[in-house]
mmCIF file of C-alpha atoms in Angstrom:
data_model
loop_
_atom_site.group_PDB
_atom_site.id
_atom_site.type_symbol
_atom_site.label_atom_id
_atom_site.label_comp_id
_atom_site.label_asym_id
_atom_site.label_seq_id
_atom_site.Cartn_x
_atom_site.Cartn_y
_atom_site.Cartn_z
ATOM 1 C CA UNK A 205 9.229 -6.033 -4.264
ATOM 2 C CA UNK A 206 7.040 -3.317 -4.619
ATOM 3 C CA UNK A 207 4.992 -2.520 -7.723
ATOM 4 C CA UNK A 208 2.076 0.408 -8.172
ATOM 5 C CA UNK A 209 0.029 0.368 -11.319
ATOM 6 C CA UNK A 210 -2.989 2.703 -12.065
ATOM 7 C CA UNK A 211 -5.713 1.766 -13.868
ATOM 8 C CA UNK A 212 -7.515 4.902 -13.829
ATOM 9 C CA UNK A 213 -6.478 8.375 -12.896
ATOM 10 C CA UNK A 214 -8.363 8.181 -9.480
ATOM 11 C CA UNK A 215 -6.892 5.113 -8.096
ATOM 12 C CA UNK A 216 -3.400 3.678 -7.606
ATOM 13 C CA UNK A 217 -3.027 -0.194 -6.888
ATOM 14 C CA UNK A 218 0.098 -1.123 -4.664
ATOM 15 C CA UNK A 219 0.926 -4.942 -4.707
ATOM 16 C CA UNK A 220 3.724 -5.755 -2.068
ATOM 17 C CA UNK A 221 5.659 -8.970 -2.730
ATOM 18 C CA UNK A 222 7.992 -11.421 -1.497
ATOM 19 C CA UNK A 223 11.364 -10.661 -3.775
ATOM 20 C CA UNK A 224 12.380 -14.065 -3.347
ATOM 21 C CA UNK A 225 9.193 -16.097 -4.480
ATOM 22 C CA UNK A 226 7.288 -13.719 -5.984
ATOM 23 C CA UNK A 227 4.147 -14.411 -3.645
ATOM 24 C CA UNK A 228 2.095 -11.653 -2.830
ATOM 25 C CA UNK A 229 2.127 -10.433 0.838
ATOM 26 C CA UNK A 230 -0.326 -7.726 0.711
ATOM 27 C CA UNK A 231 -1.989 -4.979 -1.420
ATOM 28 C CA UNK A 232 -3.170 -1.540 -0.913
ATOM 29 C CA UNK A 233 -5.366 0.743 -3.013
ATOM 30 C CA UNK A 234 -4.305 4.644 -2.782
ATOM 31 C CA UNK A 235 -7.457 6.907 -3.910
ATOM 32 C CA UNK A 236 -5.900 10.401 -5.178
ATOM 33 C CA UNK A 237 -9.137 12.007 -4.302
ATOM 34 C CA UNK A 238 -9.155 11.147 -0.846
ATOM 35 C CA UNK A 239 -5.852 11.015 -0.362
ATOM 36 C CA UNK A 240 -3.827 14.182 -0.060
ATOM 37 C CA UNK A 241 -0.983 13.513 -2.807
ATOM 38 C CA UNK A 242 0.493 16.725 -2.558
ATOM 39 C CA UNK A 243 1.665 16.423 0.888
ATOM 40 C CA UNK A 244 3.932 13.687 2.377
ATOM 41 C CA UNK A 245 2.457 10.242 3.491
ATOM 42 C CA UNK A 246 4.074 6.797 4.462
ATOM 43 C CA UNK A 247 3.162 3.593 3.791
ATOM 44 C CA UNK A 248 3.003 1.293 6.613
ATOM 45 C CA UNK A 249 3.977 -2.619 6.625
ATOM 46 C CA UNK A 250 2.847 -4.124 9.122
ATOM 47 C CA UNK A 251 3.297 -7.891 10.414
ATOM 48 C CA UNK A 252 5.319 -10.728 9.955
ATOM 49 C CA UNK A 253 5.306 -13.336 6.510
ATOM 50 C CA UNK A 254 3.042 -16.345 7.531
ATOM 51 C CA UNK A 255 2.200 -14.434 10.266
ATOM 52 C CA UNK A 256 -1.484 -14.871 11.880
ATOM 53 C CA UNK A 257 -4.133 -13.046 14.091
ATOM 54 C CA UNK A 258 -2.518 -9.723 14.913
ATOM 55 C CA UNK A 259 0.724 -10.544 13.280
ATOM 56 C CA UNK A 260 -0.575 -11.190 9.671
ATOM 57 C CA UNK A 261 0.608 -9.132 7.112
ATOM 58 C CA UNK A 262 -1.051 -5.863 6.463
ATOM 59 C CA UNK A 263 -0.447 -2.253 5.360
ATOM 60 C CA UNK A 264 -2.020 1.099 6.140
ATOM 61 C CA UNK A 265 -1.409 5.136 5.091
ATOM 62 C CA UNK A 266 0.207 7.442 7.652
ATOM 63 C CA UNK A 267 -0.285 11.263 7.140
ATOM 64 C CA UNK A 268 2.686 13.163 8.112
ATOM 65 C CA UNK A 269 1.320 16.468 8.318
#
């Protein structure tokens, strides 16, 4: 489960979930002034739940262009 909220008009919040328990797995924070939002980006989930050193969960923007 994925949910984005912004609080202000700078800054978008992404909380990334567990759909079955409802724990929280990771977060992100998008700025719209640093980010480009008018050209295409992916995020990125990276790791494994309960997963540790290298393997714990994480998440990161990709530019595609």
């Amino acid at each position: 489960m994925i949910r984005a909220k912004s609080v202000d008009p700078v800054s978008y919040f992404v909380d990334i979930k567990n759909a079955a328990t409802g724990v929280l797995i990771t977060s992100f924070t998008l700025n719209a002034l640093a980010a480009k939002l008018s050209k295409n980006q992916t995020l990125v989930l990276r790791g494994t739940i309960g997963g540790t050193g290298t393997a714990i969960p994480g998440s990161f923007l990709v530019n595609n262009y």
